[in-house]
Tab-separated table of C-alpha atoms in Angstrom:
chain	number	residue	atom	x	y	z
A	1	UNK	CA	63.084	91.388	106.580
A	2	UNK	CA	62.953	95.131	106.844
A	3	UNK	CA	62.055	97.122	103.743
A	4	UNK	CA	61.871	100.578	105.283
A	5	UNK	CA	65.209	102.382	104.732
A	6	UNK	CA	64.355	105.350	106.910
A	7	UNK	CA	63.486	103.133	109.873
A	8	UNK	CA	66.557	100.955	109.326
A	9	UNK	CA	68.853	103.962	109.240
A	10	UNK	CA	67.673	105.815	112.323
A	11	UNK	CA	69.729	103.669	114.701
A	12	UNK	CA	73.005	103.809	112.811
A	13	UNK	CA	75.475	106.433	111.808
A	14	UNK	CA	75.293	107.339	108.129
A	15	UNK	CA	78.177	106.568	105.889
A	16	UNK	CA	78.915	104.803	102.707
A	17	UNK	CA	79.717	102.168	100.233
A	18	UNK	CA	83.131	100.928	99.170
A	19	UNK	CA	85.033	100.196	96.126
A	20	UNK	CA	85.298	96.523	96.516
A	21	UNK	CA	85.671	93.526	94.318
A	22	UNK	CA	83.440	90.471	94.269
A	23	UNK	CA	84.722	87.476	96.073
A	24	UNK	CA	87.660	85.261	96.172
A	25	UNK	CA	89.021	81.964	96.934
A	26	UNK	CA	92.230	80.326	98.019
A	27	UNK	CA	91.970	80.416	101.786
A	28	UNK	CA	95.276	82.109	102.395
A	29	UNK	CA	96.107	85.312	104.171
A	30	UNK	CA	97.637	87.630	101.594
A	31	UNK	CA	101.367	88.258	101.590
A	32	UNK	CA	102.343	91.728	102.705
A	33	UNK	CA	105.062	93.665	100.960
A	34	UNK	CA	108.489	93.434	102.529
A	35	UNK	CA	108.005	96.859	104.028
A	36	UNK	CA	104.572	95.971	105.399
A	37	UNK	CA	105.948	92.794	106.995
A	38	UNK	CA	108.730	94.756	108.614
A	39	UNK	CA	106.347	97.326	110.055
A	40	UNK	CA	103.264	95.275	110.845
A	41	UNK	CA	102.205	94.464	114.384
A	42	UNK	CA	99.398	92.085	115.356
A	43	UNK	CA	96.176	93.924	116.065
A	44	UNK	CA	94.596	91.040	117.985
A	45	UNK	CA	95.130	87.458	119.081
A	46	UNK	CA	93.425	85.335	116.452
A	47	UNK	CA	90.820	82.831	117.581
A	48	UNK	CA	92.020	80.421	114.906
A	49	UNK	CA	95.228	79.637	113.114
A	50	UNK	CA	96.019	82.015	110.218
A	51	UNK	CA	94.533	80.891	106.932
A	52	UNK	CA	97.932	80.084	105.446
A	53	UNK	CA	98.184	77.125	107.883
A	54	UNK	CA	94.771	75.740	106.977
A	55	UNK	CA	94.165	72.724	104.806
A	56	UNK	CA	90.398	73.205	104.446
A	57	UNK	CA	88.217	76.147	103.555
A	58	UNK	CA	86.123	77.620	106.374
A	59	UNK	CA	82.409	76.885	106.444
A	60	UNK	CA	81.134	79.428	108.945
A	61	UNK	CA	81.825	82.527	111.013
A	62	UNK	CA	79.987	85.233	112.901
A	63	UNK	CA	80.272	87.553	109.893
A	64	UNK	CA	81.110	87.128	106.218
A	65	UNK	CA	82.502	90.113	104.338
A	66	UNK	CA	82.144	90.113	100.570
A	67	UNK	CA	84.998	92.057	98.999
A	68	UNK	CA	88.576	92.588	100.180
A	69	UNK	CA	88.994	96.223	99.242
A	70	UNK	CA	89.634	98.911	101.839
A	71	UNK	CA	86.004	98.913	102.959
A	72	UNK	CA	85.698	95.169	103.409
A	73	UNK	CA	89.037	94.766	105.155
A	74	UNK	CA	88.348	97.735	107.457
A	75	UNK	CA	85.016	96.193	108.466
A	76	UNK	CA	86.648	92.790	109.020
A	77	UNK	CA	89.462	94.291	111.071
A	78	UNK	CA	87.055	96.132	113.360
A	79	UNK	CA	84.909	93.042	113.862
A	80	UNK	CA	87.893	90.826	114.627
A	81	UNK	CA	89.218	93.382	117.091
A	82	UNK	CA	85.794	93.229	118.777
A	83	UNK	CA	86.214	89.475	119.259
A	84	UNK	CA	84.181	88.086	116.359
A	85	UNK	CA	85.082	85.490	113.746
A	86	UNK	CA	85.106	86.734	110.159
A	87	UNK	CA	85.553	85.283	106.677
A	88	UNK	CA	86.471	87.705	103.872
A	89	UNK	CA	85.666	86.443	100.378
A	90	UNK	CA	87.212	88.140	97.337
A	91	UNK	CA	86.754	87.566	93.606
A	92	UNK	CA	90.228	88.702	92.612
A	93	UNK	CA	93.484	86.908	93.262
A	94	UNK	CA	94.597	89.857	95.410
A	95	UNK	CA	93.277	92.253	98.021
A	96	UNK	CA	92.826	95.990	97.554
A	97	UNK	CA	89.981	96.346	95.069
A	98	UNK	CA	90.596	99.594	93.196
A	99	UNK	CA	93.927	99.947	95.006
A	100	UNK	CA	96.678	98.094	93.185
A	101	UNK	CA	100.446	98.533	93.284
A	102	UNK	CA	102.552	98.098	90.152
A	103	UNK	CA	106.033	96.667	90.651
A	104	UNK	CA	108.698	98.835	89.020
A	105	UNK	CA	111.539	96.558	90.077
A	106	UNK	CA	114.265	97.240	92.586
A	107	UNK	CA	111.772	97.415	95.423
A	108	UNK	CA	109.959	100.438	93.927
A	109	UNK	CA	106.273	100.656	93.051
A	110	UNK	CA	103.790	102.813	91.221
A	111	UNK	CA	100.010	102.717	91.632
A	112	UNK	CA	97.523	101.505	89.068
A	113	UNK	CA	94.569	102.714	91.127
A	114	UNK	CA	93.938	104.883	94.206
A	115	UNK	CA	97.051	106.877	95.055
A	116	UNK	CA	96.584	110.061	97.070
A	117	UNK	CA	95.554	111.257	100.513
A	118	UNK	CA	94.932	114.800	101.695
A	119	UNK	CA	93.521	117.104	104.370
A	120	UNK	CA	90.311	115.996	106.154
A	121	UNK	CA	90.847	112.390	105.009
A	122	UNK	CA	91.526	111.545	108.628
A	123	UNK	CA	90.016	108.042	108.664
A	124	UNK	CA	92.469	106.841	106.026
A	125	UNK	CA	95.386	108.645	107.644
A	126	UNK	CA	94.545	107.200	111.057
A	127	UNK	CA	94.333	103.682	109.646
A	128	UNK	CA	97.651	104.058	107.838
A	129	UNK	CA	99.224	105.349	111.042
A	130	UNK	CA	97.968	102.355	113.018
A	131	UNK	CA	99.417	100.021	110.398
A	132	UNK	CA	102.770	101.802	110.286
A	133	UNK	CA	102.345	102.992	106.686
A	134	UNK	CA	103.878	106.443	106.282
A	135	UNK	CA	103.192	109.217	103.793
A	136	UNK	CA	105.336	111.576	101.719
A	137	UNK	CA	104.422	114.731	99.784
A	138	UNK	CA	103.296	114.472	96.185
A	139	UNK	CA	106.018	116.214	94.176
A	140	UNK	CA	104.775	119.778	93.771
A	141	UNK	CA	107.872	121.947	93.374
A	142	UNK	CA	107.807	124.201	90.323
A	143	UNK	CA	105.118	124.930	87.771
A	144	UNK	CA	102.162	122.991	86.393
A	145	UNK	CA	101.414	122.792	82.653
A	146	UNK	CA	98.123	123.702	80.997
A	147	UNK	CA	97.332	122.839	77.381
A	148	UNK	CA	94.286	124.219	75.574
A	149	UNK	CA	93.681	124.589	71.837
A	150	UNK	CA	97.354	123.930	71.122
A	151	UNK	CA	98.535	126.642	73.518
A	152	UNK	CA	100.841	125.769	76.417
A	153	UNK	CA	100.849	127.707	79.681
A	154	UNK	CA	102.949	127.085	82.791
A	155	UNK	CA	101.843	128.386	86.181
A	156	UNK	CA	102.219	127.906	89.920
A	157	UNK	CA	99.476	126.135	91.853
A	158	UNK	CA	100.399	128.298	94.844
A	159	UNK	CA	98.199	131.101	93.508
A	160	UNK	CA	94.603	131.873	94.490
A	161	UNK	CA	93.205	129.460	91.879
A	162	UNK	CA	95.225	126.486	93.133
A	163	UNK	CA	95.445	123.790	90.474
A	164	UNK	CA	92.961	125.567	88.197
A	165	UNK	CA	94.885	127.325	85.395
A	166	UNK	CA	94.982	131.158	85.303
A	167	UNK	CA	93.793	131.255	81.708
A	168	UNK	CA	92.684	134.853	81.043
A	169	UNK	CA	89.882	133.617	78.757
A	170	UNK	CA	88.314	131.545	81.549
A	171	UNK	CA	89.489	133.313	84.705
A	172	UNK	CA	86.265	135.177	85.457
A	173	UNK	CA	84.019	132.160	84.930
A	174	UNK	CA	86.313	129.807	86.859
A	175	UNK	CA	86.269	132.137	89.840
A	176	UNK	CA	82.526	132.828	89.769
A	177	UNK	CA	81.321	129.298	89.024
A	178	UNK	CA	83.563	127.518	91.521
A	179	UNK	CA	82.462	129.964	94.213
A	180	UNK	CA	78.822	129.346	93.296
A	181	UNK	CA	79.244	125.556	93.265
A	182	UNK	CA	80.854	125.659	96.706
A	183	UNK	CA	78.016	127.831	97.983
A	184	UNK	CA	75.283	125.606	96.540
A	185	UNK	CA	76.934	122.497	97.978
A	186	UNK	CA	76.497	123.824	101.521
A	187	UNK	CA	72.754	123.176	101.149
A	188	UNK	CA	73.268	119.476	100.400
A	189	UNK	CA	73.141	117.120	103.420
A	190	UNK	CA	75.957	114.619	102.907
A	191	UNK	CA	74.029	111.835	104.640
A	192	UNK	CA	70.868	112.394	102.570
A	193	UNK	CA	71.379	114.646	99.515
A	194	UNK	CA	67.946	113.614	98.227
A	195	UNK	CA	66.376	115.626	101.066
A	196	UNK	CA	67.876	118.962	99.969
A	197	UNK	CA	65.272	121.641	99.321
A	198	UNK	CA	66.167	121.820	95.607
A	199	UNK	CA	66.995	118.127	95.214
A	200	UNK	CA	64.354	117.537	92.525
A	201	UNK	CA	65.605	120.466	90.461
A	202	UNK	CA	69.264	119.467	90.757
A	203	UNK	CA	68.647	115.755	90.113
A	204	UNK	CA	66.646	116.700	87.027
A	205	UNK	CA	69.531	118.426	85.273
A	206	UNK	CA	73.099	117.577	84.366
A	207	UNK	CA	76.258	119.451	85.194
A	208	UNK	CA	76.475	120.263	81.469
A	209	UNK	CA	73.080	121.972	81.374
A	210	UNK	CA	73.963	123.907	84.528
A	211	UNK	CA	77.277	125.034	83.043
A	212	UNK	CA	75.502	126.076	79.843
A	213	UNK	CA	73.333	128.378	81.957
A	214	UNK	CA	76.298	129.881	83.804
A	215	UNK	CA	78.957	130.145	81.120
A	216	UNK	CA	79.402	131.640	77.668
A	217	UNK	CA	83.046	130.692	77.044
A	218	UNK	CA	83.667	127.511	75.029
A	219	UNK	CA	87.102	127.022	76.585
A	220	UNK	CA	85.635	127.134	80.082
A	221	UNK	CA	83.233	124.353	79.119
A	222	UNK	CA	86.197	122.358	77.826
A	223	UNK	CA	87.985	122.978	81.121
A	224	UNK	CA	84.997	121.611	83.056
A	225	UNK	CA	85.207	118.403	81.022
A	226	UNK	CA	88.948	118.215	81.702
A	227	UNK	CA	88.097	118.217	85.415
A	228	UNK	CA	85.208	115.723	85.373
A	229	UNK	CA	87.051	113.079	83.343
A	230	UNK	CA	89.663	112.314	86.034
A	231	UNK	CA	87.424	113.083	89.037
A	232	UNK	CA	84.410	111.025	87.932
A	233	UNK	CA	85.468	109.135	84.815
A	234	UNK	CA	82.583	110.888	83.073
A	235	UNK	CA	81.564	113.791	80.869
A	236	UNK	CA	79.523	116.697	82.322
A	237	UNK	CA	76.465	115.467	80.387
A	238	UNK	CA	76.626	112.171	82.323
A	239	UNK	CA	76.540	113.752	85.782
A	240	UNK	CA	73.486	114.651	87.809
A	241	UNK	CA	73.889	118.129	89.240
A	242	UNK	CA	72.669	116.841	92.608
A	243	UNK	CA	75.416	114.211	92.626
A	244	UNK	CA	78.051	116.817	91.710
A	245	UNK	CA	76.964	119.122	94.542
A	246	UNK	CA	76.929	116.181	96.949
A	247	UNK	CA	80.432	115.192	95.809
A	248	UNK	CA	81.687	118.693	96.556
A	249	UNK	CA	79.971	118.742	99.950
A	250	UNK	CA	81.524	115.346	100.711
A	251	UNK	CA	85.057	116.699	100.136
A	252	UNK	CA	85.488	117.562	103.796
A	253	UNK	CA	84.568	116.160	107.179
A	254	UNK	CA	82.252	116.740	110.125
A	255	UNK	CA	83.966	120.032	111.015
A	256	UNK	CA	85.220	121.252	107.618
A	257	UNK	CA	82.802	122.019	104.809
A	258	UNK	CA	83.596	120.353	101.519
A	259	UNK	CA	84.866	122.460	98.625
A	260	UNK	CA	85.624	121.876	94.968
A	261	UNK	CA	89.134	123.200	95.561
A	262	UNK	CA	89.912	120.589	98.222
A	263	UNK	CA	88.726	117.873	95.871
A	264	UNK	CA	90.678	119.129	92.842
A	265	UNK	CA	93.887	120.607	94.259
A	266	UNK	CA	97.243	119.047	95.068
A	267	UNK	CA	98.589	121.664	97.458
A	268	UNK	CA	96.150	121.622	100.395
A	269	UNK	CA	93.885	119.209	98.520
A	270	UNK	CA	93.066	115.559	97.970
A	271	UNK	CA	96.253	114.943	95.948
A	272	UNK	CA	98.633	116.384	98.553
A	273	UNK	CA	100.362	113.185	99.763
A	274	UNK	CA	101.132	109.590	98.832
A	275	UNK	CA	101.851	106.412	100.773
A	276	UNK	CA	105.329	104.991	101.227
A	277	UNK	CA	105.405	101.586	99.577
A	278	UNK	CA	102.317	102.387	97.528
A	279	UNK	CA	98.701	102.617	98.630
A	280	UNK	CA	98.101	98.858	98.344
A	281	UNK	CA	100.474	98.431	101.288
A	282	UNK	CA	97.496	99.353	103.496
A	283	UNK	CA	95.133	96.510	102.460
A	284	UNK	CA	98.053	94.074	102.171
A	285	UNK	CA	99.067	94.840	105.741
A	286	UNK	CA	95.502	94.577	107.027
A	287	UNK	CA	95.015	91.195	105.350
A	288	UNK	CA	98.321	89.888	106.685
A	289	UNK	CA	97.438	90.957	110.230
A	290	UNK	CA	93.842	89.773	110.144
A	291	UNK	CA	94.464	86.254	111.406
A	292	UNK	CA	91.165	85.116	109.888
A	293	UNK	CA	90.557	83.696	106.423
A	294	UNK	CA	90.846	85.968	103.400
A	295	UNK	CA	89.568	83.759	100.597
A	296	UNK	CA	90.738	84.802	97.145
A	297	UNK	CA	89.733	83.956	93.562
A	298	UNK	CA	86.196	83.023	94.614
A	299	UNK	CA	83.459	85.283	93.206
A	300	UNK	CA	80.292	85.270	95.286
A	301	UNK	CA	77.340	84.089	93.221
A	302	UNK	CA	74.470	83.883	95.692
A	303	UNK	CA	73.485	85.129	99.144
A	304	UNK	CA	70.571	83.347	100.842
A	305	UNK	CA	68.991	84.828	103.964
A	306	UNK	CA	67.342	82.456	106.402
A	307	UNK	CA	65.570	83.002	109.724
A	308	UNK	CA	68.773	82.946	111.767
A	309	UNK	CA	71.711	82.722	109.351
A	310	UNK	CA	72.893	83.857	105.942
A	311	UNK	CA	74.467	81.459	103.439
A	312	UNK	CA	77.034	82.842	101.007
A	313	UNK	CA	77.767	80.750	97.936
A	314	UNK	CA	80.995	81.464	96.067
A	315	UNK	CA	83.090	79.598	93.528
A	316	UNK	CA	85.390	78.030	96.105
A	317	UNK	CA	83.350	77.773	99.231
A	318	UNK	CA	79.879	77.970	100.712
A	319	UNK	CA	79.728	79.388	104.225
A	320	UNK	CA	77.200	80.582	106.792
A	321	UNK	CA	77.197	83.571	109.111
A	322	UNK	CA	74.865	85.563	111.332
A	323	UNK	CA	75.464	88.776	109.359
A	324	UNK	CA	76.937	89.641	105.958
A	325	UNK	CA	78.596	92.825	104.743
A	326	UNK	CA	78.636	93.332	100.974
A	327	UNK	CA	81.549	95.713	100.374
A	328	UNK	CA	81.218	96.224	96.625
A	329	UNK	CA	80.229	99.044	94.263
A	330	UNK	CA	76.466	99.070	93.692
A	331	UNK	CA	76.828	97.838	90.110
A	332	UNK	CA	78.685	94.711	91.250
A	333	UNK	CA	76.574	94.151	94.348
A	334	UNK	CA	73.532	94.081	92.064
A	335	UNK	CA	74.950	91.143	90.084
A	336	UNK	CA	74.781	88.747	93.025
A	337	UNK	CA	71.705	86.489	93.213
A	338	UNK	CA	69.827	87.225	96.460
A	339	UNK	CA	67.300	84.917	98.063
A	340	UNK	CA	64.769	86.174	98.875
A	341	UNK	CA	65.124	88.814	96.194
A	342	UNK	CA	66.001	92.303	97.352
A	343	UNK	CA	63.325	94.979	97.683
A	344	UNK	CA	62.455	96.591	94.387
A	345	UNK	CA	63.954	99.924	95.452
A	346	UNK	CA	67.390	98.488	96.235
A	347	UNK	CA	67.492	96.582	92.946
A	348	UNK	CA	66.412	99.638	90.984
A	349	UNK	CA	69.192	101.614	92.685
A	350	UNK	CA	71.895	99.167	91.579
A	351	UNK	CA	70.551	99.151	88.023
A	352	UNK	CA	71.025	102.923	87.851
A	353	UNK	CA	74.408	103.253	89.607
A	354	UNK	CA	77.014	102.511	86.935
A	355	UNK	CA	80.763	102.850	87.351
A	356	UNK	CA	82.794	105.711	85.914
A	357	UNK	CA	84.843	105.140	82.765
A	358	UNK	CA	88.529	105.638	83.576
A	359	UNK	CA	91.893	104.322	82.415
A	360	UNK	CA	95.147	105.127	84.164
A	361	UNK	CA	98.269	105.314	81.987
A	362	UNK	CA	101.878	105.546	83.127
A	363	UNK	CA	105.340	105.964	81.614
A	364	UNK	CA	108.582	105.132	83.427
A	365	UNK	CA	111.869	106.997	82.861
A	366	UNK	CA	115.380	106.692	84.326
A	367	UNK	CA	114.852	110.002	86.145
A	368	UNK	CA	112.009	112.516	86.608
A	369	UNK	CA	113.530	114.787	83.948
A	370	UNK	CA	110.674	117.297	84.158
A	371	UNK	CA	111.900	118.378	87.572
A	372	UNK	CA	115.084	119.710	85.976
A	373	UNK	CA	112.842	121.977	83.879
A	374	UNK	CA	111.238	123.414	87.013
A	375	UNK	CA	108.020	121.465	86.437
A	376	UNK	CA	105.932	119.497	88.928
A	377	UNK	CA	104.915	116.792	86.468
A	378	UNK	CA	101.316	117.928	86.816
A	379	UNK	CA	99.512	118.871	83.628
A	380	UNK	CA	95.921	119.680	82.746
A	381	UNK	CA	94.648	119.466	79.176
A	382	UNK	CA	91.349	120.163	77.472
A	383	UNK	CA	92.337	117.801	74.645
A	384	UNK	CA	92.975	114.093	74.878
A	385	UNK	CA	93.547	111.374	75.503
A	386	UNK	CA	95.050	112.396	78.861
A	387	UNK	CA	93.223	115.073	80.855
A	388	UNK	CA	95.550	115.279	83.875
A	389	UNK	CA	98.997	114.007	84.847
A	390	UNK	CA	101.000	113.655	88.081
A	391	UNK	CA	104.540	112.801	89.133
A	392	UNK	CA	104.247	109.276	90.543
A	393	UNK	CA	107.953	108.731	91.172
A	394	UNK	CA	109.017	106.882	94.345
A	395	UNK	CA	110.095	108.966	97.362
A	396	UNK	CA	113.757	108.903	96.326
A	397	UNK	CA	112.942	110.242	92.859
A	398	UNK	CA	114.157	107.240	90.881
A	399	UNK	CA	112.901	106.001	88.567
A	400	UNK	CA	110.813	108.834	87.217
A	401	UNK	CA	107.145	107.982	86.707
A	402	UNK	CA	104.462	110.053	85.037
A	403	UNK	CA	100.883	108.862	85.194
A	404	UNK	CA	97.814	110.271	83.519
A	405	UNK	CA	94.043	109.912	83.696
A	406	UNK	CA	92.095	109.029	80.553
A	407	UNK	CA	88.412	109.376	81.327
A	408	UNK	CA	84.931	109.700	79.857
A	409	UNK	CA	84.775	109.989	76.067
A	410	UNK	CA	88.554	109.856	75.782
A	411	UNK	CA	88.651	106.557	77.695
A	412	UNK	CA	86.089	105.081	75.314
A	413	UNK	CA	88.123	106.281	72.328
A	414	UNK	CA	91.345	104.991	73.878
A	415	UNK	CA	89.826	101.558	74.423
A	416	UNK	CA	89.007	101.289	70.708
A	417	UNK	CA	92.641	101.902	69.684
A	418	UNK	CA	95.364	99.290	69.237
A	419	UNK	CA	97.889	98.987	72.104
A	420	UNK	CA	100.645	100.614	70.037
A	421	UNK	CA	98.370	103.484	68.976
A	422	UNK	CA	97.357	104.064	72.585
A	423	UNK	CA	100.946	104.323	73.739
A	424	UNK	CA	101.897	106.613	70.871
A	425	UNK	CA	98.968	108.947	71.559
A	426	UNK	CA	99.802	109.214	75.251
A	427	UNK	CA	103.540	109.700	74.793
A	428	UNK	CA	102.957	112.328	72.100
A	429	UNK	CA	100.797	114.208	74.564
A	430	UNK	CA	103.366	113.810	77.353
A	431	UNK	CA	105.955	115.254	74.964
A	432	UNK	CA	103.725	118.262	74.399
A	433	UNK	CA	103.605	118.781	78.148
A	434	UNK	CA	107.221	118.066	79.094
A	435	UNK	CA	109.358	117.844	75.963
A	436	UNK	CA	110.617	115.221	73.509
A	437	UNK	CA	112.325	113.219	76.259
A	438	UNK	CA	108.871	112.033	77.319
A	439	UNK	CA	108.670	109.901	74.177
A	440	UNK	CA	111.514	107.632	75.350
A	441	UNK	CA	110.239	105.756	78.420
A	442	UNK	CA	111.832	102.560	79.663
A	443	UNK	CA	108.370	101.136	80.310
A	444	UNK	CA	104.733	101.953	79.667
A	445	UNK	CA	101.651	100.416	81.247
A	446	UNK	CA	97.962	101.184	81.487
A	447	UNK	CA	95.019	99.953	83.539
A	448	UNK	CA	91.540	100.007	82.057
A	449	UNK	CA	89.381	99.856	85.160
A	450	UNK	CA	86.245	99.511	83.073
A	451	UNK	CA	87.774	96.361	81.620
A	452	UNK	CA	88.571	94.849	85.021
A	453	UNK	CA	86.045	92.046	85.565
A	454	UNK	CA	85.571	92.658	89.288
A	455	UNK	CA	85.543	96.466	89.068
A	456	UNK	CA	83.909	97.414	85.745
A	457	UNK	CA	84.810	101.079	86.130
A	458	UNK	CA	86.516	103.723	88.199
A	459	UNK	CA	86.968	105.825	90.261
A	460	UNK	CA	83.422	105.834	91.624
A	461	UNK	CA	79.866	104.688	90.998
A	462	UNK	CA	77.745	107.391	89.360
A	463	UNK	CA	73.975	107.535	89.890
A	464	UNK	CA	71.959	108.301	86.804
A	465	UNK	CA	69.630	111.274	86.518
A	466	UNK	CA	66.893	111.115	89.145
A	467	UNK	CA	68.392	108.110	90.907
A	468	UNK	CA	69.366	109.802	94.173
A	469	UNK	CA	65.957	111.398	94.470
A	470	UNK	CA	64.053	108.170	93.812
A	471	UNK	CA	66.262	105.538	95.449
A	472	UNK	CA	69.012	107.311	97.401
A	473	UNK	CA	67.881	106.131	100.882
A	474	UNK	CA	68.625	102.541	99.865
A	475	UNK	CA	72.363	103.064	99.309
A	476	UNK	CA	73.155	102.146	102.942
A	477	UNK	CA	69.912	100.726	104.335
A	478	UNK	CA	70.425	97.234	105.850
A	479	UNK	CA	68.117	94.560	104.457
A	480	UNK	CA	67.576	91.862	107.026
A	481	UNK	CA	71.017	90.485	107.833
A	482	UNK	CA	72.658	92.222	104.862
A	483	UNK	CA	74.732	95.378	105.259
A	484	UNK	CA	76.373	97.513	102.582
A	485	UNK	CA	79.828	99.075	102.509
A	486	UNK	CA	82.078	100.679	99.917
A	487	UNK	CA	83.198	104.180	99.099
A	488	UNK	CA	79.953	104.800	97.183
A	489	UNK	CA	78.095	104.527	100.501
A	490	UNK	CA	80.226	107.063	102.359
A	491	UNK	CA	78.936	110.418	103.474
A	492	UNK	CA	82.359	112.074	103.317
A	493	UNK	CA	85.018	111.503	100.662
A	494	UNK	CA	82.667	109.452	98.558
A	495	UNK	CA	84.689	107.838	95.776
A	496	UNK	CA	87.989	108.083	97.655
A	497	UNK	CA	89.994	105.699	99.823
A	498	UNK	CA	88.992	107.643	102.927
A	499	UNK	CA	85.336	107.100	102.059
A	500	UNK	CA	85.976	103.365	101.765
A	501	UNK	CA	87.512	103.253	105.245
A	502	UNK	CA	84.638	105.289	106.677
A	503	UNK	CA	82.104	102.929	105.116
A	504	UNK	CA	83.850	99.871	106.520
A	505	UNK	CA	83.791	101.336	110.015
A	506	UNK	CA	80.110	102.250	109.701
A	507	UNK	CA	79.144	98.789	108.431
A	508	UNK	CA	81.102	97.098	111.225
A	509	UNK	CA	79.254	99.245	113.790
A	510	UNK	CA	75.908	98.193	112.302
A	511	UNK	CA	76.863	94.538	112.504
A	512	UNK	CA	78.182	94.784	116.055
A	513	UNK	CA	74.854	96.265	117.090
A	514	UNK	CA	73.024	93.374	115.400
A	515	UNK	CA	75.113	90.486	116.743
C-alpha cells in the first residue's frame, strides 16, 4: 500500500473530489425523467442485463464506485464505456447527491441543490450535451435588488461591478479588494495550493482577518459575509484565506484564469444558465443509460483491501472488485471503516474537512410577478435569513419560483426556528425585496443540506485553518486500490457540478491505468 502522495500523484492528472452520497441498495437502474427517457441514447452495449431485470444483487465487478452523485456516475460511465464492469453503490434512495429536482407538478421542476452552469464549466456542458440535456438562460432581464441596513437599492448587473451592488459606501473597497483577491489568486496553483510561496501565511489567517486589514467600512464587511454564506455556506471567520484564494483561482479552466467575478456573477458567470428539466436530469439519465447495477439505499460501512481485490461491505450487499472509487465529500468518506486503516495523514485530512452550512429555501407563485416590476428576481442582502435569491422559474415562466440561500450563521439560526417561523421570516424578507405579493405563495419548501444524512452540509467541503498546508496532498492521492473523487477533489470549479464531473473523469483515468 502506497503512503507517499507525491509519488502516487506524479503519474496521474490532478483533479478533485465530488459531492457524493454514501451508498445505496436496491439493485435497480434509476428511472429517468420523461424528458430524459425521450432524449437518452445508449452509450454502450452492456455486458450484463440492466439491473432492473435482475433478481439478485451483484457480488463482484472490475470496479466498485461508492456514491451515485455526478462524480461517481461520471467515473462509472467512463469505465463502462472502456469495457469494464462496474457496480455503483449509493446510500440514498436516489441518484444525484447534492443535485436533487423538486417536482412542482404539471411536468415542471425546481432544484433543491445544484442548479447553475456557466462559462469555463466545459466538462459539465459537454456531458450534458452528450446526454441530450439542454440549457436555457437564467432569467436576468431587469434590475437586481440590494438590501442593506433597511435600505433598498435596485441596479443593473450589466455594469462594471456585475452582480456586486454599486453601493457608494462600499464602492471603493469592493473595487480594490476584488481586484487584489483576483491578483493574489494567480499565485495559487490549483492542483497544489499548499505549494504557493505564501501558503503558510494564507493558511494561517482567515478571510475575516484579511478583510479587517484591507477594509474600514462596516457595510463592506457585511457585504463580504453576504457573499460567503451562499458561496461556501460559511462566515468569513470560518474560511482559510488560502482556501478562498484557491477557490477563486479554480473558477476558470486550463486556459482562463479564475476570478471572483466569474464565481459570483450571473451574467458571464457561474449562474448564467440552467438545465432544461432540472439539473438532476443529468445523473438520472446517466444512471438509466449505464446498463450496470446502481444499487440504492445501501450505505457503505466498510472497505477492506486485500492483496488482489477490495471488498466493499454495505447494508444491502457485499461485493468485490479490483479497484474502488470513493466519490464522497471528505467528511463522509472519513466515516467509512477501512481495513487496513488509512494512513494517518488521510484520516487527519477528513477530520478537518467539514461541510458548509447551507439551506436552500423556495417559494412558488402562479407567475413570476417580479418580472412585471422590471426585476430579475435576484437579490442580495446583508441581513438574514436569506443572503441571495434567484428566479428559478421553469423555461416557460410558469409557475414563478423564487429560491434563496440561507448560509453560515443564518442557517444555524434558521434551523433553530419552528417551521412556521422559518417560512414567515423568509417570506417577509422576500416581500422586502419584491413587494407584498411575495407573502402569498402557493407552496413553500426548504432543504437543509446539513440535515441530510448522506450529505451533512453544502455546497462544498471546507478545510479548516492549516489543513491544506498540512494535509492537502492527500485529497486525491490513491491509497492502494482506493481512489478518491468528488467536487472537493477537483482542481477547477471545486465545489461545483463541473468540478464533480472533472473529478469523476480523473478518477476513472487513474483506475483504467491500474486495471
